[in-house]
PDB file of C-alpha atoms in Angstrom:
ATOM      1  CA  UNK T   1      -5.534 121.071 -43.719  1.00 48.00           C
ATOM      2  CA  UNK T   2      -7.134 119.337 -46.670  1.00 52.00           C
ATOM      3  CA  UNK T   3      -4.896 119.207 -49.736  1.00 53.00           C
ATOM      4  CA  UNK T   4      -6.642 119.065 -53.099  1.00 56.00           C
ATOM      5  CA  UNK T   5      -4.291 118.153 -55.962  1.00 59.00           C
ATOM      6  CA  UNK T   6      -6.812 118.527 -58.786  1.00 61.00           C
ATOM      7  CA  UNK T   7      -7.466 122.204 -58.098  1.00 57.00           C
ATOM      8  CA  UNK T   8      -4.058 123.316 -56.870  1.00 56.00           C
ATOM      9  CA  UNK T   9      -5.378 126.326 -54.958  1.00 65.00           C
ATOM     10  CA  UNK T  10      -5.225 124.682 -51.541  1.00 73.00           C
ATOM     11  CA  UNK T  11      -1.693 123.435 -52.182  1.00 75.00           C
ATOM     12  CA  UNK T  12      -0.649 126.909 -53.325  1.00 80.00           C
ATOM     13  CA  UNK T  13      -2.216 128.429 -50.215  1.00 84.00           C
ATOM     14  CA  UNK T  14      -0.293 125.960 -48.050  1.00 85.00           C
ATOM     15  CA  UNK T  15       3.017 126.774 -49.755  1.00 88.00           C
ATOM     16  CA  UNK T  16       2.323 130.496 -49.572  1.00 90.00           C
ATOM     17  CA  UNK T  17       1.563 130.379 -45.861  1.00 93.00           C
ATOM     18  CA  UNK T  18       4.644 128.238 -45.143  1.00 92.00           C
ATOM     19  CA  UNK T  19       6.843 130.622 -47.167  1.00 94.00           C
ATOM     20  CA  UNK T  20       5.483 133.644 -45.310  1.00 96.00           C
ATOM     21  CA  UNK T  21       6.126 131.851 -42.015  1.00 96.00           C
ATOM     22  CA  UNK T  22       9.710 131.054 -43.037  1.00 95.00           C
ATOM     23  CA  UNK T  23      10.420 134.636 -44.079  1.00 95.00           C
ATOM     24  CA  UNK T  24       8.887 135.963 -40.854  1.00 95.00           C
ATOM     25  CA  UNK T  25      10.951 133.582 -38.723  1.00 95.00           C
ATOM     26  CA  UNK T  26      14.098 134.519 -40.677  1.00 94.00           C
ATOM     27  CA  UNK T  27      13.524 138.234 -40.129  1.00 92.00           C
ATOM     28  CA  UNK T  28      12.798 137.661 -36.431  1.00 93.00           C
ATOM     29  CA  UNK T  29      15.999 135.616 -36.098  1.00 92.00           C
ATOM     30  CA  UNK T  30      17.967 138.483 -37.626  1.00 90.00           C
ATOM     31  CA  UNK T  31      16.414 141.293 -35.602  1.00 90.00           C
ATOM     32  CA  UNK T  32      15.705 139.839 -32.154  1.00 90.00           C
ATOM     33  CA  UNK T  33      18.294 138.929 -29.578  1.00 85.00           C
ATOM     34  CA  UNK T  34      20.128 140.397 -26.602  1.00 87.00           C
ATOM     35  CA  UNK T  35      20.570 143.599 -28.588  1.00 85.00           C
ATOM     36  CA  UNK T  36      17.696 144.332 -30.934  1.00 84.00           C
ATOM     37  CA  UNK T  37      18.617 145.365 -34.460  1.00 86.00           C
ATOM     38  CA  UNK T  38      16.061 147.078 -36.654  1.00 84.00           C
ATOM     39  CA  UNK T  39      15.464 146.076 -40.257  1.00 84.00           C
ATOM     40  CA  UNK T  40      16.675 149.534 -41.341  1.00 84.00           C
ATOM     41  CA  UNK T  41      19.998 148.971 -39.535  1.00 81.00           C
ATOM     42  CA  UNK T  42      20.339 145.567 -41.197  1.00 80.00           C
ATOM     43  CA  UNK T  43      19.776 147.020 -44.674  1.00 81.00           C
ATOM     44  CA  UNK T  44      22.179 149.895 -43.954  1.00 78.00           C
ATOM     45  CA  UNK T  45      24.800 147.452 -42.668  1.00 75.00           C
ATOM     46  CA  UNK T  46      24.522 145.321 -45.806  1.00 76.00           C
ATOM     47  CA  UNK T  47      25.122 148.243 -48.159  1.00 79.00           C
ATOM     48  CA  UNK T  48      27.566 150.295 -46.042  1.00 77.00           C
ATOM     49  CA  UNK T  49      29.624 147.494 -44.496  1.00 69.00           C
ATOM     50  CA  UNK T  50      30.901 149.518 -41.532  1.00 72.00           C
ATOM     51  CA  UNK T  51      32.529 147.790 -38.587  1.00 69.00           C
ATOM     52  CA  UNK T  52      30.034 148.894 -35.961  1.00 78.00           C
ATOM     53  CA  UNK T  53      28.841 146.533 -33.256  1.00 81.00           C
ATOM     54  CA  UNK T  54      25.524 146.157 -35.053  1.00 81.00           C
ATOM     55  CA  UNK T  55      27.227 145.136 -38.288  1.00 81.00           C
ATOM     56  CA  UNK T  56      29.496 142.653 -36.512  1.00 83.00           C
ATOM     57  CA  UNK T  57      26.574 141.093 -34.614  1.00 86.00           C
ATOM     58  CA  UNK T  58      24.587 140.808 -37.833  1.00 85.00           C
ATOM     59  CA  UNK T  59      27.274 139.503 -40.196  1.00 84.00           C
ATOM     60  CA  UNK T  60      29.208 137.256 -37.828  1.00 88.00           C
ATOM     61  CA  UNK T  61      26.537 135.889 -35.502  1.00 89.00           C
ATOM     62  CA  UNK T  62      22.929 136.283 -36.556  1.00 91.00           C
ATOM     63  CA  UNK T  63      23.033 135.893 -40.344  1.00 91.00           C
ATOM     64  CA  UNK T  64      25.175 132.713 -40.343  1.00 93.00           C
ATOM     65  CA  UNK T  65      23.076 131.252 -37.530  1.00 94.00           C
ATOM     66  CA  UNK T  66      19.772 131.977 -39.304  1.00 94.00           C
ATOM     67  CA  UNK T  67      21.004 130.646 -42.664  1.00 95.00           C
ATOM     68  CA  UNK T  68      22.401 127.539 -41.004  1.00 96.00           C
ATOM     69  CA  UNK T  69      19.097 126.940 -39.204  1.00 95.00           C
ATOM     70  CA  UNK T  70      17.215 127.088 -42.515  1.00 95.00           C
ATOM     71  CA  UNK T  71      19.752 124.812 -44.217  1.00 96.00           C
ATOM     72  CA  UNK T  72      19.848 122.216 -41.422  1.00 96.00           C
ATOM     73  CA  UNK T  73      16.061 122.262 -41.090  1.00 95.00           C
ATOM     74  CA  UNK T  74      15.620 121.598 -44.775  1.00 95.00           C
ATOM     75  CA  UNK T  75      18.169 118.769 -44.660  1.00 94.00           C
ATOM     76  CA  UNK T  76      16.348 117.188 -41.729  1.00 92.00           C
ATOM     77  CA  UNK T  77      13.069 117.405 -43.631  1.00 92.00           C
ATOM     78  CA  UNK T  78      14.599 115.805 -46.721  1.00 94.00           C
ATOM     79  CA  UNK T  79      16.214 113.025 -44.698  1.00 90.00           C
ATOM     80  CA  UNK T  80      12.897 112.336 -42.969  1.00 89.00           C
ATOM     81  CA  UNK T  81      11.102 112.106 -46.307  1.00 91.00           C
ATOM     82  CA  UNK T  82      13.803 109.765 -47.640  1.00 90.00           C
ATOM     83  CA  UNK T  83      13.503 107.503 -44.604  1.00 86.00           C
ATOM     84  CA  UNK T  84       9.700 107.473 -44.828  1.00 89.00           C
ATOM     85  CA  UNK T  85       9.864 106.650 -48.530  1.00 89.00           C
ATOM     86  CA  UNK T  86      12.524 104.004 -48.032  1.00 84.00           C
ATOM     87  CA  UNK T  87      10.524 102.126 -45.428  1.00 83.00           C
ATOM     88  CA  UNK T  88       7.135 103.016 -46.951  1.00 88.00           C
ATOM     89  CA  UNK T  89       6.028 104.077 -43.501  1.00 87.00           C
ATOM     90  CA  UNK T  90       4.764 107.601 -42.796  1.00 87.00           C
ATOM     91  CA  UNK T  91       5.806 107.223 -39.137  1.00 87.00           C
ATOM     92  CA  UNK T  92       9.408 106.139 -39.831  1.00 85.00           C
ATOM     93  CA  UNK T  93      12.123 107.811 -37.783  1.00 84.00           C
ATOM     94  CA  UNK T  94      15.809 107.127 -37.035  1.00 82.00           C
ATOM     95  CA  UNK T  95      14.982 104.861 -34.108  1.00 84.00           C
ATOM     96  CA  UNK T  96      13.219 102.441 -36.469  1.00 83.00           C
ATOM     97  CA  UNK T  97      16.438 100.617 -37.381  1.00 84.00           C
ATOM     98  CA  UNK T  98      18.395 101.599 -34.278  1.00 88.00           C
ATOM     99  CA  UNK T  99      20.304 104.655 -35.506  1.00 90.00           C
ATOM    100  CA  UNK T 100      19.429 106.603 -32.356  1.00 92.00           C
ATOM    101  CA  UNK T 101      20.615 103.804 -30.092  1.00 94.00           C
ATOM    102  CA  UNK T 102      23.819 103.400 -32.130  1.00 95.00           C
ATOM    103  CA  UNK T 103      24.525 107.126 -31.918  1.00 95.00           C
ATOM    104  CA  UNK T 104      23.971 107.054 -28.159  1.00 95.00           C
ATOM    105  CA  UNK T 105      26.293 104.079 -27.827  1.00 96.00           C
ATOM    106  CA  UNK T 106      28.937 105.817 -29.958  1.00 95.00           C
ATOM    107  CA  UNK T 107      28.754 108.950 -27.820  1.00 93.00           C
ATOM    108  CA  UNK T 108      29.056 106.853 -24.676  1.00 93.00           C
ATOM    109  CA  UNK T 109      32.073 105.002 -26.064  1.00 92.00           C
ATOM    110  CA  UNK T 110      33.708 108.327 -26.968  1.00 88.00           C
ATOM    111  CA  UNK T 111      33.175 109.699 -23.459  1.00 85.00           C
ATOM    112  CA  UNK T 112      34.352 106.490 -21.798  1.00 87.00           C
ATOM    113  CA  UNK T 113      37.431 106.091 -24.004  1.00 84.00           C
ATOM    114  CA  UNK T 114      38.392 109.722 -23.437  1.00 81.00           C
ATOM    115  CA  UNK T 115      38.185 109.190 -19.694  1.00 77.00           C
ATOM    116  CA  UNK T 116      39.991 105.850 -19.836  1.00 77.00           C
ATOM    117  CA  UNK T 117      42.858 106.569 -22.238  1.00 75.00           C
ATOM    118  CA  UNK T 118      43.382 110.315 -21.879  1.00 73.00           C
ATOM    119  CA  UNK T 119      42.400 110.828 -18.217  1.00 70.00           C
ATOM    120  CA  UNK T 120      39.401 112.884 -19.323  1.00 63.00           C
ATOM    121  CA  UNK T 121      41.578 115.744 -20.591  1.00 66.00           C
ATOM    122  CA  UNK T 122      39.914 115.664 -24.009  1.00 63.00           C
ATOM    123  CA  UNK T 123      36.477 116.256 -22.492  1.00 63.00           C
ATOM    124  CA  UNK T 124      37.356 119.689 -21.105  1.00 67.00           C
ATOM    125  CA  UNK T 125      37.083 122.917 -23.038  1.00 63.00           C
ATOM    126  CA  UNK T 126      36.306 123.100 -26.714  1.00 60.00           C
ATOM    127  CA  UNK T 127      37.406 119.547 -27.571  1.00 64.00           C
ATOM    128  CA  UNK T 128      34.717 117.770 -25.538  1.00 68.00           C
ATOM    129  CA  UNK T 129      31.710 118.492 -27.732  1.00 75.00           C
ATOM    130  CA  UNK T 130      33.345 117.520 -31.058  1.00 83.00           C
ATOM    131  CA  UNK T 131      34.576 114.246 -29.576  1.00 84.00           C
ATOM    132  CA  UNK T 132      31.084 113.320 -28.397  1.00 87.00           C
ATOM    133  CA  UNK T 133      29.560 114.435 -31.715  1.00 89.00           C
ATOM    134  CA  UNK T 134      32.070 112.440 -33.744  1.00 90.00           C
ATOM    135  CA  UNK T 135      31.476 109.405 -31.520  1.00 92.00           C
ATOM    136  CA  UNK T 136      27.703 109.722 -32.005  1.00 94.00           C
ATOM    137  CA  UNK T 137      28.093 110.089 -35.772  1.00 94.00           C
ATOM    138  CA  UNK T 138      30.385 107.075 -36.043  1.00 95.00           C
ATOM    139  CA  UNK T 139      28.074 105.000 -33.819  1.00 96.00           C
ATOM    140  CA  UNK T 140      25.030 105.889 -35.925  1.00 93.00           C
ATOM    141  CA  UNK T 141      26.914 105.217 -39.149  1.00 94.00           C
ATOM    142  CA  UNK T 142      28.113 101.823 -37.929  1.00 95.00           C
ATOM    143  CA  UNK T 143      24.551 100.944 -36.960  1.00 93.00           C
ATOM    144  CA  UNK T 144      23.354 101.798 -40.470  1.00 89.00           C
ATOM    145  CA  UNK T 145      26.102  99.680 -42.023  1.00 91.00           C
ATOM    146  CA  UNK T 146      25.282  96.727 -39.764  1.00 92.00           C
ATOM    147  CA  UNK T 147      21.552  97.004 -40.524  1.00 87.00           C
ATOM    148  CA  UNK T 148      22.089  97.294 -44.287  1.00 84.00           C
ATOM    149  CA  UNK T 149      24.654  94.463 -44.416  1.00 89.00           C
ATOM    150  CA  UNK T 150      22.315  92.263 -42.370  1.00 87.00           C
ATOM    151  CA  UNK T 151      19.514  92.783 -44.879  1.00 82.00           C
ATOM    152  CA  UNK T 152      21.843  91.836 -47.758  1.00 81.00           C
ATOM    153  CA  UNK T 153      22.915  88.616 -46.021  1.00 80.00           C
ATOM    154  CA  UNK T 154      19.353  87.331 -45.769  1.00 69.00           C
TER     155      UNK T 154
END
């Protein structure tokens, strides 16, 4: 799509179509699932606040999940723009300076150390996923620190 900054109409049309798409996806995320909930039931549940199954599904599962998806998606977009601006490269991504590889190494170290020191007990049940996620986050963060400190040493 051609973007014309002098006129502003094409940019406005782009933003309008993206906003309509976001609202449509949000409404679909709230209404569609294993049990379909109509928009009328959602509005009634917001104002009445009864403890029916529909209200519980909406307030405790679908609404937080849809809002979190919008929030995380916007954060990923902002972080991508920051990385592209930082490196002045429109194709920049986390693997450019090794963040993806560092996160993979951190997750592998977390899995291996759990198996080695705790006989793999930490990897079962609800504790396994947070341990791998924390290991991946720490590995990616260490990779960023090493890359940034290396650039300051030169």
